[in-house]
Amino acid sequence: MSDTAPIIETDAVIIGAGPCGLFTVFEMGLLDMKCHLIDILDRPGGQCAELYPEKPIYDIPAYPCITGQELTDRLMEQIAPFDPVFHFQQMAEGLEQLENGKWRLTTDIGTVFDTTCIIIAAGGGSFMPKKPPIPDIDSYEGISVFYSVRQMEQFKDKELVIVGGGDSALDWCLNLQPIVKSLTLVHRRDSFRAAPDSVTKMRTLVEKGTMAFQMGQVKALQGASGQLSAIEVQDQDKNIQTLKCDTLLPFFGLTMKLGPIADFGLNLHQNLIPVDTEKFETSKAGIFAIGDINHYPGKLKLILSGFHESALMARQAFKYCRPDAKLRFEYTTSSSSLQSKLGVDDKAA
């Protein structure tokens, strides 16, 4: 932890901004608890937004059919009154318990939280980038090879090559092209898995000569001490072309791993976190696990199950966060207090 890193104090930190993590903001907010959320992705939604944004989901109550992105959008609308704070493109990395009983959670980029409760809603784990099969790529990582964009300014005036054919690759081509010195997109074929509008915009930039497209696969890196100077691209005819490059962004998709959470001492069961079925609390008081990441007898890995777990978990979290307050059960349909929090009191019948 950096000596100068500001410490963020909050009632709860939610690890994972997928549907269960987002709904937890709602349940915690109804009980006047403030939440910060951490997610390795650059947007909310978790698997729904990243892996199947347009795939229909048929078992969300009241929605005969809803896509992953639509569900994310509705959840974001629902939690807006509670002003959650998101910390994207970060991974929960360090955990220690303080003398006052609170938890200090640190991310991989040095964000520090002192929090009463931690809610792990990480689905199957953190999304981790898939590394391309390029010899010696490890020695360039973090210096001139990156798997995500955390600060666009980092790429200003770079001779950048982006590798990939999905939304991430195309989106960052469009976003970074105005600030880099040069930009080349490398993909193994002249068709893409990205949004058609993004593909059209990319091709327009290529036609204008403000970026380049090279069909092929990166086979080798050139450079020294972690700093790239060029890459070697092999085309379909096995010909090798050398491209000048001082920064490489490969987007080869994501895989799921439990990540540093595995080192939190939570008595894992086959890479899942055991919890009770009353509070969905782990083996450590004040740390909860909901959604696909947890394990208990009869567990169903369904989004709606995670919503149920979130509601019960929030009531136990309230006891930790507000030990001197009385917990009252209220219905949103009849409670003027809850409706006021949601900003709908003036609309209630």
GROMACS .gro file of C-alpha atoms in nm:
model
  349
    1MET     CA    1   0.000   0.000   0.000
    2SER     CA    2   0.127   0.346  -0.088
    3ASP     CA    3   0.197   0.571   0.211
    4THR     CA    4   0.007   0.850   0.037
    5ALA     CA    5  -0.291   0.646  -0.081
    6PRO     CA    6  -0.615   0.796   0.058
    7ILE     CA    7  -0.824   0.552   0.258
    8ILE     CA    8  -1.189   0.527   0.155
    9GLU     CA    9  -1.421   0.460   0.448
   10THR     CA   10  -1.753   0.297   0.368
   11ASP     CA   11  -2.013   0.061   0.510
   12ALA     CA   12  -1.954  -0.208   0.249
   13VAL     CA   13  -1.731  -0.299  -0.040
   14ILE     CA   14  -1.887  -0.524  -0.301
   15ILE     CA   15  -1.641  -0.731  -0.502
   16GLY     CA   16  -1.807  -0.780  -0.839
   17ALA     CA   17  -2.044  -0.550  -1.029
   18GLY     CA   18  -2.253  -0.820  -1.194
   19PRO     CA   19  -2.630  -0.852  -1.139
   20CYS     CA   20  -2.599  -0.982  -0.782
   21GLY     CA   21  -2.349  -0.714  -0.687
   22LEU     CA   22  -2.568  -0.443  -0.839
   23PHE     CA   23  -2.884  -0.566  -0.667
   24THR     CA   24  -2.695  -0.569  -0.338
   25VAL     CA   25  -2.655  -0.192  -0.370
   26PHE     CA   26  -3.035  -0.171  -0.374
   27GLU     CA   27  -3.085  -0.395  -0.071
   28MET     CA   28  -2.811  -0.219   0.126
   29GLY     CA   29  -2.939   0.122   0.020
   30LEU     CA   30  -3.288   0.051   0.153
   31LEU     CA   31  -3.121   0.005   0.491
   32ASP     CA   32  -2.916   0.326   0.459
   33MET     CA   33  -2.581   0.159   0.398
   34LYS     CA   34  -2.329   0.305   0.152
   35CYS     CA   35  -2.155   0.078  -0.099
   36HIS     CA   36  -1.844   0.091  -0.315
   37LEU     CA   37  -1.801  -0.171  -0.590
   38ILE     CA   38  -1.482  -0.318  -0.738
   39ASP     CA   39  -1.471  -0.496  -1.072
   40ILE     CA   40  -1.188  -0.604  -1.301
   41LEU     CA   41  -1.399  -0.508  -1.604
   42ASP     CA   42  -1.439  -0.152  -1.734
   43ARG     CA   43  -1.819  -0.146  -1.699
   44PRO     CA   44  -2.096  -0.289  -1.479
   45GLY     CA   45  -2.279  -0.611  -1.561
   46GLY     CA   46  -2.025  -0.888  -1.504
   47GLN     CA   47  -2.078  -1.194  -1.720
   48CYS     CA   48  -2.412  -1.058  -1.844
   49ALA     CA   49  -2.251  -0.754  -2.000
   50GLU     CA   50  -1.918  -0.906  -2.101
   51LEU     CA   51  -2.001  -1.257  -2.224
   52TYR     CA   52  -2.363  -1.241  -2.340
   53PRO     CA   53  -2.492  -0.883  -2.357
   54GLU     CA   54  -2.735  -0.975  -2.636
   55LYS     CA   55  -2.815  -1.326  -2.521
   56PRO     CA   56  -3.173  -1.363  -2.394
   57ILE     CA   57  -3.235  -1.464  -2.031
   58TYR     CA   58  -3.572  -1.625  -1.960
   59ASP     CA   59  -3.584  -1.677  -1.582
   60ILE     CA   60  -3.576  -1.324  -1.440
   61PRO     CA   61  -3.906  -1.262  -1.258
   62ALA     CA   62  -4.148  -1.035  -1.447
   63TYR     CA   63  -3.931  -1.044  -1.761
   64PRO     CA   64  -4.035  -1.325  -2.001
   65CYS     CA   65  -3.721  -1.238  -2.198
   66ILE     CA   66  -3.444  -0.990  -2.125
   67THR     CA   67  -3.088  -0.963  -2.253
   68GLY     CA   68  -2.783  -0.944  -2.029
   69GLN     CA   69  -2.729  -0.579  -2.119
   70GLU     CA   70  -3.093  -0.489  -2.065
   71LEU     CA   71  -3.086  -0.651  -1.722
   72THR     CA   72  -2.772  -0.455  -1.636
   73ASP     CA   73  -2.932  -0.131  -1.755
   74ARG     CA   74  -3.246  -0.190  -1.547
   75LEU     CA   75  -3.041  -0.270  -1.236
   76MET     CA   76  -2.832   0.045  -1.283
   77GLU     CA   77  -3.155   0.245  -1.308
   78GLN     CA   78  -3.289   0.078  -0.993
   79ILE     CA   79  -2.981   0.155  -0.780
   80ALA     CA   80  -2.930   0.512  -0.905
   81PRO     CA   81  -3.100   0.670  -0.598
   82PHE     CA   82  -2.828   0.523  -0.375
   83ASP     CA   83  -2.529   0.675  -0.560
   84PRO     CA   84  -2.297   0.372  -0.554
   85VAL     CA   85  -1.930   0.437  -0.628
   86PHE     CA   86  -1.766   0.211  -0.889
   87HIS     CA   87  -1.397   0.126  -0.910
   88PHE     CA   88  -1.355  -0.044  -1.248
   89GLN     CA   89  -1.051  -0.222  -1.388
   90GLN     CA   90  -0.932  -0.312  -1.041
   91MET     CA   91  -0.899  -0.640  -0.856
   92ALA     CA   92  -0.934  -0.698  -0.481
   93GLU     CA   93  -0.586  -0.809  -0.379
   94GLY     CA   94  -0.503  -0.757  -0.011
   95LEU     CA   95  -0.712  -0.808   0.301
   96GLU     CA   96  -0.639  -0.750   0.668
   97GLN     CA   97  -0.852  -0.707   0.977
   98LEU     CA   98  -0.796  -0.391   1.180
   99GLU     CA   99  -0.790  -0.365   1.558
  100ASN     CA  100  -1.134  -0.203   1.556
  101GLY     CA  101  -1.278  -0.509   1.380
  102LYS     CA  102  -1.317  -0.345   1.040
  103TRP     CA  103  -1.155  -0.476   0.723
  104ARG     CA  104  -0.890  -0.305   0.516
  105LEU     CA  105  -0.917  -0.408   0.152
  106THR     CA  106  -0.656  -0.309  -0.107
  107THR     CA  107  -0.683  -0.339  -0.484
  108ASP     CA  108  -0.408  -0.423  -0.730
  109ILE     CA  109  -0.365  -0.055  -0.822
  110GLY     CA  110  -0.348   0.066  -0.464
  111THR     CA  111  -0.703   0.178  -0.385
  112VAL     CA  112  -0.758   0.127  -0.011
  113PHE     CA  113  -1.086   0.077   0.173
  114ASP     CA  114  -1.164   0.058   0.543
  115THR     CA  115  -1.501  -0.110   0.555
  116THR     CA  116  -1.733  -0.281   0.800
  117CYS     CA  117  -1.852  -0.544   0.554
  118ILE     CA  118  -1.722  -0.710   0.241
  119ILE     CA  119  -1.964  -0.876   0.000
  120ILE     CA  120  -1.805  -1.110  -0.252
  121ALA     CA  121  -2.030  -1.124  -0.558
  122ALA     CA  122  -1.763  -1.228  -0.803
  123GLY     CA  123  -1.958  -1.489  -1.000
  124GLY     CA  124  -1.715  -1.761  -1.106
  125GLY     CA  125  -1.425  -1.535  -1.010
  126SER     CA  126  -1.242  -1.247  -1.170
  127PHE     CA  127  -1.223  -1.208  -1.545
  128MET     CA  128  -0.858  -1.249  -1.639
  129PRO     CA  129  -0.718  -1.173  -1.983
  130LYS     CA  130  -0.617  -1.465  -2.202
  131LYS     CA  131  -0.255  -1.431  -2.302
  132PRO     CA  132  -0.164  -1.479  -2.667
  133PRO     CA  133   0.078  -1.763  -2.745
  134ILE     CA  134   0.370  -1.534  -2.827
  135PRO     CA  135   0.719  -1.635  -2.711
  136ASP     CA  136   0.867  -1.428  -2.425
  137ILE     CA  137   0.561  -1.203  -2.395
  138ASP     CA  138   0.585  -1.215  -2.015
  139SER     CA  139   0.903  -1.009  -2.013
  140TYR     CA  140   0.722  -0.719  -2.185
  141GLU     CA  141   0.407  -0.718  -1.971
  142GLY     CA  142   0.344  -0.404  -1.771
  143ILE     CA  143   0.613  -0.216  -1.964
  144SER     CA  144   0.507  -0.219  -2.326
  145VAL     CA  145   0.247  -0.499  -2.340
  146PHE     CA  146  -0.087  -0.439  -2.166
  147TYR     CA  147  -0.412  -0.636  -2.152
  148SER     CA  148  -0.638  -0.346  -2.056
  149VAL     CA  149  -0.656   0.032  -2.072
  150ARG     CA  150  -0.673   0.192  -1.732
  151GLN     CA  151  -0.556   0.539  -1.828
  152MET     CA  152  -0.581   0.651  -2.190
  153GLU     CA  153  -0.311   0.912  -2.136
  154GLN     CA  154  -0.062   0.628  -2.092
  155PHE     CA  155  -0.087   0.561  -2.466
  156LYS     CA  156  -0.045   0.916  -2.586
  157ASP     CA  157   0.205   0.949  -2.875
  158LYS     CA  158   0.273   0.573  -2.880
  159GLU     CA  159   0.328   0.356  -3.186
  160LEU     CA  160   0.043   0.129  -3.089
  161VAL     CA  161  -0.063  -0.210  -3.221
  162ILE     CA  162  -0.395  -0.355  -3.107
  163VAL     CA  163  -0.455  -0.726  -3.164
  164GLY     CA  164  -0.803  -0.875  -3.175
  165GLY     CA  165  -1.138  -0.871  -3.351
  166GLY     CA  166  -1.394  -0.824  -3.076
  167ASP     CA  167  -1.561  -0.525  -2.916
  168SER     CA  168  -1.271  -0.444  -2.686
  169ALA     CA  169  -1.020  -0.429  -2.972
  170LEU     CA  170  -1.244  -0.216  -3.194
  171ASP     CA  171  -1.360   0.013  -2.914
  172TRP     CA  172  -1.003   0.093  -2.811
  173CYS     CA  173  -0.901   0.152  -3.172
  174LEU     CA  174  -1.166   0.421  -3.194
  175ASN     CA  175  -1.090   0.572  -2.853
  176LEU     CA  176  -0.711   0.573  -2.874
  177GLN     CA  177  -0.662   0.664  -3.241
  178PRO     CA  178  -0.690   1.041  -3.176
  179ILE     CA  179  -0.407   1.044  -2.919
  180VAL     CA  180  -0.150   0.790  -3.043
  181LYS     CA  181   0.136   0.854  -3.283
  182SER     CA  182   0.038   0.559  -3.501
  183LEU     CA  183  -0.214   0.277  -3.477
  184THR     CA  184  -0.238  -0.063  -3.642
  185LEU     CA  185  -0.508  -0.322  -3.582
  186VAL     CA  186  -0.397  -0.682  -3.634
  187HIS     CA  187  -0.654  -0.960  -3.671
  188ARG     CA  188  -0.628  -1.305  -3.824
  189ARG     CA  189  -0.914  -1.244  -4.068
  190ASP     CA  190  -1.100  -0.958  -4.230
  191SER     CA  191  -1.420  -1.013  -4.032
  192PHE     CA  192  -1.495  -0.910  -3.677
  193ARG     CA  193  -1.708  -1.005  -3.377
  194ALA     CA  194  -1.761  -0.643  -3.278
  195ALA     CA  195  -2.061  -0.412  -3.312
  196PRO     CA  196  -2.120  -0.333  -3.683
  197ASP     CA  197  -2.105   0.042  -3.616
  198SER     CA  198  -1.760   0.007  -3.460
  199VAL     CA  199  -1.638  -0.198  -3.755
  200THR     CA  200  -1.766   0.063  -3.999
  201LYS     CA  201  -1.595   0.344  -3.810
  202MET     CA  202  -1.268   0.149  -3.797
  203ARG     CA  203  -1.275   0.083  -4.172
  204THR     CA  204  -1.340   0.452  -4.233
  205LEU     CA  205  -1.029   0.543  -4.034
  206VAL     CA  206  -0.829   0.291  -4.239
  207GLU     CA  207  -0.958   0.437  -4.564
  208LYS     CA  208  -0.860   0.785  -4.447
  209GLY     CA  209  -0.511   0.663  -4.363
  210THR     CA  210  -0.535   0.762  -3.996
  211MET     CA  211  -0.485   0.402  -3.886
  212ALA     CA  212  -0.387   0.073  -4.049
  213PHE     CA  213  -0.528  -0.278  -4.058
  214GLN     CA  214  -0.301  -0.582  -4.097
  215MET     CA  215  -0.450  -0.928  -4.145
  216GLY     CA  216  -0.242  -1.198  -3.977
  217GLN     CA  217  -0.117  -1.323  -3.642
  218VAL     CA  218   0.157  -1.189  -3.416
  219LYS     CA  219   0.433  -1.450  -3.401
  220ALA     CA  220   0.723  -1.272  -3.232
  221LEU     CA  221   0.822  -0.958  -3.043
  222GLN     CA  222   1.134  -0.750  -3.086
  223GLY     CA  223   1.284  -0.531  -2.817
  224ALA     CA  224   1.500  -0.523  -2.506
  225SER     CA  225   1.450  -0.488  -2.129
  226GLY     CA  226   1.074  -0.513  -2.165
  227GLN     CA  227   1.046  -0.233  -2.421
  228LEU     CA  228   0.906  -0.326  -2.761
  229SER     CA  229   1.052  -0.188  -3.080
  230ALA     CA  230   0.866  -0.404  -3.335
  231ILE     CA  231   0.645  -0.709  -3.381
  232GLU     CA  232   0.646  -0.985  -3.643
  233VAL     CA  233   0.313  -1.064  -3.811
  234GLN     CA  234   0.255  -1.377  -4.017
  235ASP     CA  235  -0.007  -1.361  -4.293
  236GLN     CA  236  -0.216  -1.646  -4.436
  237ASP     CA  237   0.061  -1.734  -4.681
  238LYS     CA  238   0.312  -1.770  -4.394
  239ASN     CA  239   0.493  -1.454  -4.494
  240ILE     CA  240   0.640  -1.250  -4.210
  241GLN     CA  241   0.608  -0.873  -4.198
  242THR     CA  242   0.777  -0.657  -3.934
  243LEU     CA  243   0.570  -0.372  -3.793
  244LYS     CA  244   0.715  -0.087  -3.592
  245CYS     CA  245   0.558  -0.093  -3.247
  246ASP     CA  246   0.647   0.036  -2.902
  247THR     CA  247   0.320  -0.060  -2.730
  248LEU     CA  248   0.102  -0.369  -2.775
  249LEU     CA  249  -0.258  -0.423  -2.662
  250PRO     CA  250  -0.367  -0.785  -2.722
  251PHE     CA  251  -0.738  -0.856  -2.670
  252PHE     CA  252  -0.775  -1.235  -2.685
  253GLY     CA  253  -1.080  -1.263  -2.464
  254LEU     CA  254  -1.121  -1.335  -2.096
  255THR     CA  255  -1.114  -1.637  -1.869
  256MET     CA  256  -1.248  -1.681  -1.516
  257LYS     CA  257  -1.020  -1.730  -1.216
  258LEU     CA  258  -1.082  -1.694  -0.845
  259GLY     CA  259  -0.777  -1.471  -0.821
  260PRO     CA  260  -0.651  -1.319  -0.493
  261ILE     CA  261  -0.982  -1.398  -0.319
  262ALA     CA  262  -0.844  -1.752  -0.287
  263ASP     CA  263  -0.591  -1.613  -0.039
  264PHE     CA  264  -0.848  -1.448   0.190
  265GLY     CA  265  -0.860  -1.752   0.421
  266LEU     CA  266  -1.227  -1.833   0.364
  267ASN     CA  267  -1.214  -2.215   0.385
  268LEU     CA  268  -1.280  -2.273   0.017
  269HIS     CA  269  -1.477  -2.570  -0.113
  270GLN     CA  270  -1.370  -2.667  -0.465
  271ASN     CA  271  -1.289  -2.303  -0.547
  272LEU     CA  272  -1.621  -2.186  -0.404
  273ILE     CA  273  -1.685  -2.004  -0.077
  274PRO     CA  274  -1.899  -2.191   0.180
  275VAL     CA  275  -2.168  -1.980   0.350
  276ASP     CA  276  -2.461  -2.036   0.584
  277THR     CA  277  -2.814  -2.005   0.447
  278GLU     CA  278  -2.941  -1.757   0.705
  279LYS     CA  279  -2.695  -1.471   0.650
  280PHE     CA  280  -2.478  -1.596   0.359
  281GLU     CA  281  -2.178  -1.516   0.574
  282THR     CA  282  -1.841  -1.682   0.524
  283SER     CA  283  -1.614  -1.829   0.790
  284LYS     CA  284  -1.510  -1.471   0.875
  285ALA     CA  285  -1.758  -1.236   1.041
  286GLY     CA  286  -1.844  -0.940   0.822
  287ILE     CA  287  -1.742  -1.108   0.498
  288PHE     CA  288  -2.029  -1.243   0.288
  289ALA     CA  289  -2.052  -1.429  -0.042
  290ILE     CA  290  -2.353  -1.428  -0.274
  291GLY     CA  291  -2.424  -1.554  -0.623
  292ASP     CA  292  -2.228  -1.816  -0.815
  293ILE     CA  293  -1.917  -1.774  -0.599
  294ASN     CA  294  -2.078  -1.928  -0.289
  295HIS     CA  295  -2.160  -2.284  -0.186
  296TYR     CA  296  -2.423  -2.436   0.041
  297PRO     CA  297  -2.647  -2.746   0.031
  298GLY     CA  298  -2.909  -2.711  -0.240
  299LYS     CA  299  -2.736  -2.419  -0.411
  300LEU     CA  300  -2.877  -2.320  -0.750
  301LYS     CA  301  -2.653  -2.106  -0.969
  302LEU     CA  302  -2.924  -1.871  -1.085
  303ILE     CA  303  -2.934  -1.492  -1.086
  304LEU     CA  304  -3.265  -1.494  -0.900
  305SER     CA  305  -3.106  -1.708  -0.625
  306GLY     CA  306  -2.835  -1.447  -0.588
  307PHE     CA  307  -3.100  -1.175  -0.550
  308HIS     CA  308  -3.259  -1.373  -0.264
  309GLU     CA  309  -2.920  -1.421  -0.099
  310SER     CA  310  -2.849  -1.050  -0.126
  311ALA     CA  311  -3.171  -0.958   0.057
  312LEU     CA  312  -3.095  -1.182   0.354
  313MET     CA  313  -2.728  -1.089   0.361
  314ALA     CA  314  -2.808  -0.716   0.382
  315ARG     CA  315  -3.000  -0.762   0.707
  316GLN     CA  316  -2.699  -0.917   0.879
  317ALA     CA  317  -2.471  -0.650   0.731
  318PHE     CA  318  -2.700  -0.386   0.887
  319LYS     CA  319  -2.637  -0.535   1.232
  320TYR     CA  320  -2.262  -0.490   1.182
  321CYS     CA  321  -2.284  -0.144   1.027
  322ARG     CA  322  -2.552  -0.004   1.260
  323PRO     CA  323  -2.513  -0.202   1.585
  324ASP     CA  324  -2.711   0.051   1.789
  325ALA     CA  325  -3.000   0.084   1.543
  326LYS     CA  326  -3.317  -0.122   1.536
  327LEU     CA  327  -3.380  -0.315   1.217
  328ARG     CA  328  -3.738  -0.279   1.101
  329PHE     CA  329  -3.892  -0.489   0.826
  330GLU     CA  330  -4.082  -0.276   0.575
  331TYR     CA  331  -4.244  -0.328   0.235
  332THR     CA  332  -4.150  -0.091  -0.047
  333THR     CA  333  -4.516  -0.097  -0.156
  334SER     CA  334  -4.639   0.060   0.170
  335SER     CA  335  -4.342   0.224   0.343
  336SER     CA  336  -4.327   0.599   0.284
  337SER     CA  337  -3.971   0.595   0.424
  338LEU     CA  338  -3.850   0.343   0.164
  339GLN     CA  339  -4.038   0.518  -0.115
  340SER     CA  340  -3.874   0.845  -0.017
  341LYS     CA  341  -3.531   0.683  -0.047
  342LEU     CA  342  -3.624   0.561  -0.393
  343GLY     CA  343  -3.757   0.900  -0.496
  344VAL     CA  344  -4.104   0.765  -0.571
  345ASP     CA  345  -4.293   0.891  -0.266
  346ASP     CA  346  -4.465   1.157  -0.475
  347LYS     CA  347  -4.580   0.893  -0.723
  348ALA     CA  348  -4.714   0.645  -0.470
  349ALA     CA  349  -5.087   0.594  -0.465
   0.00000   0.00000   0.00000
